Amino acid sequence: MPQAVLALGSNISPAKENIDRAVEALSALGTVKEVAPYIVSKPEGFAEQADFVNTVLILSTPYRPLPLLKKLKELERRLGRTPTFKNGPRVIDLDILFYDDQVVFEDDAQYPLFVPHPRLHEREFVLKPLSYILADYVHPKLGKPVYRLYRELMKKKGKPDCRIL
């Protein structure tokens, strides 16, 4: 069965419990194989909001990438996410980072899909937890393992913005 790597984030209280509920609910879409440690991160884009709780997980799923994305968006709504503004606060955010070793682009009008996630290599809050469960996984477009992407990002940033919860 294909494996999807998903990113989860929340910054509306109780953020950790929101992530816990999402992890549990994701079992309806397949088998949750492994969950990375939760981290706390500063918000990006819009700083005037609470810190985020983030993690990543591996989901073994029968769903192809675009149907999976639609199921994730439906799950976000069921867990209480309501539209706000770009980079605004959210009860839950679910993103597909990787889908097996595939490179996917689906120009769906409602949910355009890019896999691997186009900005994951720029995000400490993704790479840090990802490095705990898939350090040696090679990014299918960039050709580098996760641990190297994380190390390169941290060298560029200088100091970490995330910590283990």
mmCIF file with all atom_site columns, C-alpha atoms in Angstrom:
data_model
loop_
_atom_site.group_PDB
_atom_site.id
_atom_site.type_symbol
_atom_site.label_atom_id
_atom_site.label_alt_id
_atom_site.label_comp_id
_atom_site.label_asym_id
_atom_site.label_entity_id
_atom_site.label_seq_id
_atom_site.pdbx_PDB_ins_code
_atom_site.Cartn_x
_atom_site.Cartn_y
_atom_site.Cartn_z
_atom_site.occupancy
_atom_site.B_iso_or_equiv
_atom_site.pdbx_formal_charge
_atom_site.auth_seq_id
_atom_site.auth_comp_id
_atom_site.auth_asym_id
_atom_site.auth_atom_id
_atom_site.pdbx_PDB_model_num
ATOM 1   C CA . MET A 1 1   ? 0.000   0.000  0.000   1.00 0.00 ? 1   MET A CA 1
ATOM 2   C CA . PRO A 1 2   ? 1.346   3.496  -0.779  1.00 0.00 ? 2   PRO A CA 1
ATOM 3   C CA . GLN A 1 3   ? 2.747   5.591  2.037   1.00 0.00 ? 3   GLN A CA 1
ATOM 4   C CA . ALA A 1 4   ? 2.062   9.274  2.457   1.00 0.00 ? 4   ALA A CA 1
ATOM 5   C CA . VAL A 1 5   ? 4.068   11.510 4.751   1.00 0.00 ? 5   VAL A CA 1
ATOM 6   C CA . LEU A 1 6   ? 1.850   14.176 6.276   1.00 0.00 ? 6   LEU A CA 1
ATOM 7   C CA . ALA A 1 7   ? 2.543   17.374 8.205   1.00 0.00 ? 7   ALA A CA 1
ATOM 8   C CA . LEU A 1 8   ? 0.180   18.380 11.001  1.00 0.00 ? 8   LEU A CA 1
ATOM 9   C CA . GLY A 1 9   ? -0.004  21.746 12.729  1.00 0.00 ? 9   GLY A CA 1
ATOM 10  C CA . SER A 1 10  ? -2.251  23.627 15.153  1.00 0.00 ? 10  SER A CA 1
ATOM 11  C CA . ASN A 1 11  ? -2.040  26.881 17.082  1.00 0.00 ? 11  ASN A CA 1
ATOM 12  C CA . ILE A 1 12  ? -5.521  27.244 18.491  1.00 0.00 ? 12  ILE A CA 1
ATOM 13  C CA . SER A 1 13  ? -5.810  25.972 22.047  1.00 0.00 ? 13  SER A CA 1
ATOM 14  C CA . PRO A 1 14  ? -5.645  23.158 22.934  1.00 0.00 ? 14  PRO A CA 1
ATOM 15  C CA . ALA A 1 15  ? -3.133  22.716 20.083  1.00 0.00 ? 15  ALA A CA 1
ATOM 16  C CA . LYS A 1 16  ? -1.528  19.465 21.257  1.00 0.00 ? 16  LYS A CA 1
ATOM 17  C CA . GLU A 1 17  ? -4.932  17.861 21.749  1.00 0.00 ? 17  GLU A CA 1
ATOM 18  C CA . ASN A 1 18  ? -5.996  19.072 18.291  1.00 0.00 ? 18  ASN A CA 1
ATOM 19  C CA . ILE A 1 19  ? -2.988  17.240 16.829  1.00 0.00 ? 19  ILE A CA 1
ATOM 20  C CA . ASP A 1 20  ? -3.810  14.138 18.915  1.00 0.00 ? 20  ASP A CA 1
ATOM 21  C CA . ARG A 1 21  ? -7.387  14.162 17.571  1.00 0.00 ? 21  ARG A CA 1
ATOM 22  C CA . ALA A 1 22  ? -6.143  14.540 13.994  1.00 0.00 ? 22  ALA A CA 1
ATOM 23  C CA . VAL A 1 23  ? -3.694  11.627 14.376  1.00 0.00 ? 23  VAL A CA 1
ATOM 24  C CA . GLU A 1 24  ? -6.529  9.464  15.680  1.00 0.00 ? 24  GLU A CA 1
ATOM 25  C CA . ALA A 1 25  ? -8.914  10.575 12.911  1.00 0.00 ? 25  ALA A CA 1
ATOM 26  C CA . LEU A 1 26  ? -6.321  9.851  10.211  1.00 0.00 ? 26  LEU A CA 1
ATOM 27  C CA . SER A 1 27  ? -6.639  6.146  10.993  1.00 0.00 ? 27  SER A CA 1
ATOM 28  C CA . ALA A 1 28  ? -9.912  6.277  9.022   1.00 0.00 ? 28  ALA A CA 1
ATOM 29  C CA . LEU A 1 29  ? -7.796  6.977  5.901   1.00 0.00 ? 29  LEU A CA 1
ATOM 30  C CA . GLY A 1 30  ? -5.333  4.141  6.393   1.00 0.00 ? 30  GLY A CA 1
ATOM 31  C CA . THR A 1 31  ? -2.809  2.974  8.954   1.00 0.00 ? 31  THR A CA 1
ATOM 32  C CA . VAL A 1 32  ? -0.759  5.491  10.892  1.00 0.00 ? 32  VAL A CA 1
ATOM 33  C CA . LYS A 1 33  ? 2.664   3.838  10.845  1.00 0.00 ? 33  LYS A CA 1
ATOM 34  C CA . GLU A 1 34  ? 4.808   6.272  12.798  1.00 0.00 ? 34  GLU A CA 1
ATOM 35  C CA . VAL A 1 35  ? 4.387   9.694  14.410  1.00 0.00 ? 35  VAL A CA 1
ATOM 36  C CA . ALA A 1 36  ? 7.340   12.018 14.981  1.00 0.00 ? 36  ALA A CA 1
ATOM 37  C CA . PRO A 1 37  ? 7.871   13.895 18.238  1.00 0.00 ? 37  PRO A CA 1
ATOM 38  C CA . TYR A 1 38  ? 5.722   17.004 18.572  1.00 0.00 ? 38  TYR A CA 1
ATOM 39  C CA . ILE A 1 39  ? 7.524   20.319 18.334  1.00 0.00 ? 39  ILE A CA 1
ATOM 40  C CA . VAL A 1 40  ? 6.652   23.915 19.153  1.00 0.00 ? 40  VAL A CA 1
ATOM 41  C CA . SER A 1 41  ? 7.413   26.521 16.513  1.00 0.00 ? 41  SER A CA 1
ATOM 42  C CA . LYS A 1 42  ? 6.999   30.237 15.988  1.00 0.00 ? 42  LYS A CA 1
ATOM 43  C CA . PRO A 1 43  ? 4.394   31.265 13.406  1.00 0.00 ? 43  PRO A CA 1
ATOM 44  C CA . GLU A 1 44  ? 5.627   32.192 9.931   1.00 0.00 ? 44  GLU A CA 1
ATOM 45  C CA . GLY A 1 45  ? 4.111   34.841 7.710   1.00 0.00 ? 45  GLY A CA 1
ATOM 46  C CA . PHE A 1 46  ? 1.853   36.376 10.355  1.00 0.00 ? 46  PHE A CA 1
ATOM 47  C CA . ALA A 1 47  ? 3.695   36.702 13.658  1.00 0.00 ? 47  ALA A CA 1
ATOM 48  C CA . GLU A 1 48  ? 0.855   38.082 15.823  1.00 0.00 ? 48  GLU A CA 1
ATOM 49  C CA . GLN A 1 49  ? -0.550  34.706 16.809  1.00 0.00 ? 49  GLN A CA 1
ATOM 50  C CA . ALA A 1 50  ? 0.145   31.809 19.162  1.00 0.00 ? 50  ALA A CA 1
ATOM 51  C CA . ASP A 1 51  ? 3.010   29.364 18.620  1.00 0.00 ? 51  ASP A CA 1
ATOM 52  C CA . PHE A 1 52  ? 2.266   26.193 16.670  1.00 0.00 ? 52  PHE A CA 1
ATOM 53  C CA . VAL A 1 53  ? 2.450   22.568 17.678  1.00 0.00 ? 53  VAL A CA 1
ATOM 54  C CA . ASN A 1 54  ? 3.671   20.506 14.717  1.00 0.00 ? 54  ASN A CA 1
ATOM 55  C CA . THR A 1 55  ? 4.494   16.940 13.853  1.00 0.00 ? 55  THR A CA 1
ATOM 56  C CA . VAL A 1 56  ? 4.753   14.650 10.852  1.00 0.00 ? 56  VAL A CA 1
ATOM 57  C CA . LEU A 1 57  ? 3.582   11.097 10.383  1.00 0.00 ? 57  LEU A CA 1
ATOM 58  C CA . ILE A 1 58  ? 3.656   8.220  7.938   1.00 0.00 ? 58  ILE A CA 1
ATOM 59  C CA . LEU A 1 59  ? 0.251   7.036  6.720   1.00 0.00 ? 59  LEU A CA 1
ATOM 60  C CA . SER A 1 60  ? -0.153  3.825  4.752   1.00 0.00 ? 60  SER A CA 1
ATOM 61  C CA . THR A 1 61  ? -3.221  4.589  2.645   1.00 0.00 ? 61  THR A CA 1
ATOM 62  C CA . PRO A 1 62  ? -5.188  3.228  -0.310  1.00 0.00 ? 62  PRO A CA 1
ATOM 63  C CA . TYR A 1 63  ? -5.965  6.776  -1.488  1.00 0.00 ? 63  TYR A CA 1
ATOM 64  C CA . ARG A 1 64  ? -4.130  8.300  -4.432  1.00 0.00 ? 64  ARG A CA 1
ATOM 65  C CA . PRO A 1 65  ? -2.645  11.790 -3.812  1.00 0.00 ? 65  PRO A CA 1
ATOM 66  C CA . LEU A 1 66  ? -5.510  14.045 -4.945  1.00 0.00 ? 66  LEU A CA 1
ATOM 67  C CA . PRO A 1 67  ? -8.316  12.007 -3.339  1.00 0.00 ? 67  PRO A CA 1
ATOM 68  C CA . LEU A 1 68  ? -6.164  11.884 -0.176  1.00 0.00 ? 68  LEU A CA 1
ATOM 69  C CA . LEU A 1 69  ? -5.785  15.673 -0.201  1.00 0.00 ? 69  LEU A CA 1
ATOM 70  C CA . LYS A 1 70  ? -9.560  16.065 -0.537  1.00 0.00 ? 70  LYS A CA 1
ATOM 71  C CA . LYS A 1 71  ? -10.078 13.687 2.392   1.00 0.00 ? 71  LYS A CA 1
ATOM 72  C CA . LEU A 1 72  ? -7.547  15.706 4.454   1.00 0.00 ? 72  LEU A CA 1
ATOM 73  C CA . LYS A 1 73  ? -9.389  18.969 3.720   1.00 0.00 ? 73  LYS A CA 1
ATOM 74  C CA . GLU A 1 74  ? -12.680 17.319 4.701   1.00 0.00 ? 74  GLU A CA 1
ATOM 75  C CA . LEU A 1 75  ? -11.059 16.077 7.922   1.00 0.00 ? 75  LEU A CA 1
ATOM 76  C CA . GLU A 1 76  ? -9.766  19.593 8.694   1.00 0.00 ? 76  GLU A CA 1
ATOM 77  C CA . ARG A 1 77  ? -13.333 20.907 8.455   1.00 0.00 ? 77  ARG A CA 1
ATOM 78  C CA . ARG A 1 78  ? -14.691 18.091 10.661  1.00 0.00 ? 78  ARG A CA 1
ATOM 79  C CA . LEU A 1 79  ? -12.039 18.885 13.283  1.00 0.00 ? 79  LEU A CA 1
ATOM 80  C CA . GLY A 1 80  ? -13.139 22.534 13.367  1.00 0.00 ? 80  GLY A CA 1
ATOM 81  C CA . ARG A 1 81  ? -10.978 24.391 10.880  1.00 0.00 ? 81  ARG A CA 1
ATOM 82  C CA . THR A 1 82  ? -12.662 27.444 9.455   1.00 0.00 ? 82  THR A CA 1
ATOM 83  C CA . PRO A 1 83  ? -11.229 29.721 6.777   1.00 0.00 ? 83  PRO A CA 1
ATOM 84  C CA . THR A 1 84  ? -9.322  32.736 8.099   1.00 0.00 ? 84  THR A CA 1
ATOM 85  C CA . PHE A 1 85  ? -6.513  34.353 6.115   1.00 0.00 ? 85  PHE A CA 1
ATOM 86  C CA . LYS A 1 86  ? -3.206  33.213 4.636   1.00 0.00 ? 86  LYS A CA 1
ATOM 87  C CA . ASN A 1 87  ? -0.857  32.005 7.400   1.00 0.00 ? 87  ASN A CA 1
ATOM 88  C CA . GLY A 1 88  ? -3.513  32.769 10.014  1.00 0.00 ? 88  GLY A CA 1
ATOM 89  C CA . PRO A 1 89  ? -4.378  30.778 13.150  1.00 0.00 ? 89  PRO A CA 1
ATOM 90  C CA . ARG A 1 90  ? -5.873  27.330 12.637  1.00 0.00 ? 90  ARG A CA 1
ATOM 91  C CA . VAL A 1 91  ? -7.305  24.498 14.669  1.00 0.00 ? 91  VAL A CA 1
ATOM 92  C CA . ILE A 1 92  ? -5.625  21.977 12.368  1.00 0.00 ? 92  ILE A CA 1
ATOM 93  C CA . ASP A 1 93  ? -3.587  22.030 9.185   1.00 0.00 ? 93  ASP A CA 1
ATOM 94  C CA . LEU A 1 94  ? -2.881  18.831 7.263   1.00 0.00 ? 94  LEU A CA 1
ATOM 95  C CA . ASP A 1 95  ? -0.478  18.740 4.314   1.00 0.00 ? 95  ASP A CA 1
ATOM 96  C CA . ILE A 1 96  ? 0.965   16.018 2.130   1.00 0.00 ? 96  ILE A CA 1
ATOM 97  C CA . LEU A 1 97  ? 4.769   16.229 2.199   1.00 0.00 ? 97  LEU A CA 1
ATOM 98  C CA . PHE A 1 98  ? 5.641   13.061 0.281   1.00 0.00 ? 98  PHE A CA 1
ATOM 99  C CA . TYR A 1 99  ? 3.734   10.259 -1.406  1.00 0.00 ? 99  TYR A CA 1
ATOM 100 C CA . ASP A 1 100 ? 6.021   7.243  -1.770  1.00 0.00 ? 100 ASP A CA 1
ATOM 101 C CA . ASP A 1 101 ? 8.846   8.562  -3.952  1.00 0.00 ? 101 ASP A CA 1
ATOM 102 C CA . GLN A 1 102 ? 6.499   10.168 -6.472  1.00 0.00 ? 102 GLN A CA 1
ATOM 103 C CA . VAL A 1 103 ? 6.567   13.665 -7.907  1.00 0.00 ? 103 VAL A CA 1
ATOM 104 C CA . VAL A 1 104 ? 2.970   14.760 -8.411  1.00 0.00 ? 104 VAL A CA 1
ATOM 105 C CA . PHE A 1 105 ? 1.326   17.852 -9.828  1.00 0.00 ? 105 PHE A CA 1
ATOM 106 C CA . GLU A 1 106 ? -2.450  17.915 -10.124 1.00 0.00 ? 106 GLU A CA 1
ATOM 107 C CA . ASP A 1 107 ? -4.007  21.163 -11.293 1.00 0.00 ? 107 ASP A CA 1
ATOM 108 C CA . ASP A 1 108 ? -7.295  20.663 -9.515  1.00 0.00 ? 108 ASP A CA 1
ATOM 109 C CA . ALA A 1 109 ? -9.378  23.864 -9.478  1.00 0.00 ? 109 ALA A CA 1
ATOM 110 C CA . GLN A 1 110 ? -10.235 23.556 -5.777  1.00 0.00 ? 110 GLN A CA 1
ATOM 111 C CA . TYR A 1 111 ? -7.085  21.878 -4.461  1.00 0.00 ? 111 TYR A CA 1
ATOM 112 C CA . PRO A 1 112 ? -3.958  22.246 -6.619  1.00 0.00 ? 112 PRO A CA 1
ATOM 113 C CA . LEU A 1 113 ? -1.527  19.595 -5.451  1.00 0.00 ? 113 LEU A CA 1
ATOM 114 C CA . PHE A 1 114 ? 2.269   19.588 -5.495  1.00 0.00 ? 114 PHE A CA 1
ATOM 115 C CA . VAL A 1 115 ? 4.116   16.583 -4.044  1.00 0.00 ? 115 VAL A CA 1
ATOM 116 C CA . PRO A 1 116 ? 6.699   16.746 -2.615  1.00 0.00 ? 116 PRO A CA 1
ATOM 117 C CA . HIS A 1 117 ? 5.458   19.827 -0.794  1.00 0.00 ? 117 HIS A CA 1
ATOM 118 C CA . PRO A 1 118 ? 7.228   22.705 -2.567  1.00 0.00 ? 118 PRO A CA 1
ATOM 119 C CA . ARG A 1 119 ? 8.439   24.519 0.585   1.00 0.00 ? 119 ARG A CA 1
ATOM 120 C CA . LEU A 1 120 ? 9.194   21.682 2.985   1.00 0.00 ? 120 LEU A CA 1
ATOM 121 C CA . HIS A 1 121 ? 12.961  22.154 2.616   1.00 0.00 ? 121 HIS A CA 1
ATOM 122 C CA . GLU A 1 122 ? 12.551  25.761 3.865   1.00 0.00 ? 122 GLU A CA 1
ATOM 123 C CA . ARG A 1 123 ? 10.600  24.862 7.001   1.00 0.00 ? 123 ARG A CA 1
ATOM 124 C CA . GLU A 1 124 ? 12.308  23.892 10.214  1.00 0.00 ? 124 GLU A CA 1
ATOM 125 C CA . PHE A 1 125 ? 8.941   22.936 11.735  1.00 0.00 ? 125 PHE A CA 1
ATOM 126 C CA . VAL A 1 126 ? 8.662   20.238 9.058   1.00 0.00 ? 126 VAL A CA 1
ATOM 127 C CA . LEU A 1 127 ? 12.271  19.105 8.720   1.00 0.00 ? 127 LEU A CA 1
ATOM 128 C CA . LYS A 1 128 ? 12.970  18.791 12.453  1.00 0.00 ? 128 LYS A CA 1
ATOM 129 C CA . PRO A 1 129 ? 10.230  16.228 13.197  1.00 0.00 ? 129 PRO A CA 1
ATOM 130 C CA . LEU A 1 130 ? 10.759  14.596 9.801   1.00 0.00 ? 130 LEU A CA 1
ATOM 131 C CA . SER A 1 131 ? 14.412  14.024 10.672  1.00 0.00 ? 131 SER A CA 1
ATOM 132 C CA . TYR A 1 132 ? 13.323  11.863 13.636  1.00 0.00 ? 132 TYR A CA 1
ATOM 133 C CA . ILE A 1 133 ? 11.411  9.345  11.534  1.00 0.00 ? 133 ILE A CA 1
ATOM 134 C CA . LEU A 1 134 ? 12.777  9.650  7.982   1.00 0.00 ? 134 LEU A CA 1
ATOM 135 C CA . ALA A 1 135 ? 16.277  11.113 8.277   1.00 0.00 ? 135 ALA A CA 1
ATOM 136 C CA . ASP A 1 136 ? 17.649  9.040  5.387   1.00 0.00 ? 136 ASP A CA 1
ATOM 137 C CA . TYR A 1 137 ? 14.658  9.444  3.067   1.00 0.00 ? 137 TYR A CA 1
ATOM 138 C CA . VAL A 1 138 ? 15.837  11.088 -0.166  1.00 0.00 ? 138 VAL A CA 1
ATOM 139 C CA . HIS A 1 139 ? 13.712  13.975 -1.425  1.00 0.00 ? 139 HIS A CA 1
ATOM 140 C CA . PRO A 1 140 ? 12.600  12.813 -4.903  1.00 0.00 ? 140 PRO A CA 1
ATOM 141 C CA . LYS A 1 141 ? 13.124  16.219 -6.551  1.00 0.00 ? 141 LYS A CA 1
ATOM 142 C CA . LEU A 1 142 ? 16.078  17.632 -4.633  1.00 0.00 ? 142 LEU A CA 1
ATOM 143 C CA . GLY A 1 143 ? 17.986  14.334 -4.452  1.00 0.00 ? 143 GLY A CA 1
ATOM 144 C CA . LYS A 1 144 ? 19.100  14.922 -0.849  1.00 0.00 ? 144 LYS A CA 1
ATOM 145 C CA . PRO A 1 145 ? 18.209  13.049 2.323   1.00 0.00 ? 145 PRO A CA 1
ATOM 146 C CA . VAL A 1 146 ? 16.050  14.783 4.928   1.00 0.00 ? 146 VAL A CA 1
ATOM 147 C CA . TYR A 1 147 ? 18.912  15.024 7.440   1.00 0.00 ? 147 TYR A CA 1
ATOM 148 C CA . ARG A 1 148 ? 20.995  16.960 4.901   1.00 0.00 ? 148 ARG A CA 1
ATOM 149 C CA . LEU A 1 149 ? 18.109  19.316 4.046   1.00 0.00 ? 149 LEU A CA 1
ATOM 150 C CA . TYR A 1 150 ? 17.663  19.972 7.768   1.00 0.00 ? 150 TYR A CA 1
ATOM 151 C CA . ARG A 1 151 ? 21.388  20.540 8.316   1.00 0.00 ? 151 ARG A CA 1
ATOM 152 C CA . GLU A 1 152 ? 21.583  22.946 5.333   1.00 0.00 ? 152 GLU A CA 1
ATOM 153 C CA . LEU A 1 153 ? 18.556  24.896 6.569   1.00 0.00 ? 153 LEU A CA 1
ATOM 154 C CA . MET A 1 154 ? 19.964  25.199 10.087  1.00 0.00 ? 154 MET A CA 1
ATOM 155 C CA . LYS A 1 155 ? 23.313  26.369 8.706   1.00 0.00 ? 155 LYS A CA 1
ATOM 156 C CA . LYS A 1 156 ? 21.465  29.079 6.777   1.00 0.00 ? 156 LYS A CA 1
ATOM 157 C CA . LYS A 1 157 ? 19.235  30.082 9.734   1.00 0.00 ? 157 LYS A CA 1
ATOM 158 C CA . GLY A 1 158 ? 21.971  30.027 12.350  1.00 0.00 ? 158 GLY A CA 1
ATOM 159 C CA . LYS A 1 159 ? 19.833  29.038 15.320  1.00 0.00 ? 159 LYS A CA 1
ATOM 160 C CA . PRO A 1 160 ? 16.791  26.836 15.807  1.00 0.00 ? 160 PRO A CA 1
ATOM 161 C CA . ASP A 1 161 ? 13.290  28.297 16.138  1.00 0.00 ? 161 ASP A CA 1
ATOM 162 C CA . CYS A 1 162 ? 11.683  25.001 17.144  1.00 0.00 ? 162 CYS A CA 1
ATOM 163 C CA . ARG A 1 163 ? 11.843  22.845 20.241  1.00 0.00 ? 163 ARG A CA 1
ATOM 164 C CA . ILE A 1 164 ? 10.558  19.425 21.192  1.00 0.00 ? 164 ILE A CA 1
ATOM 165 C CA . LEU A 1 165 ? 7.325   19.651 23.159  1.00 0.00 ? 165 LEU A CA 1
#
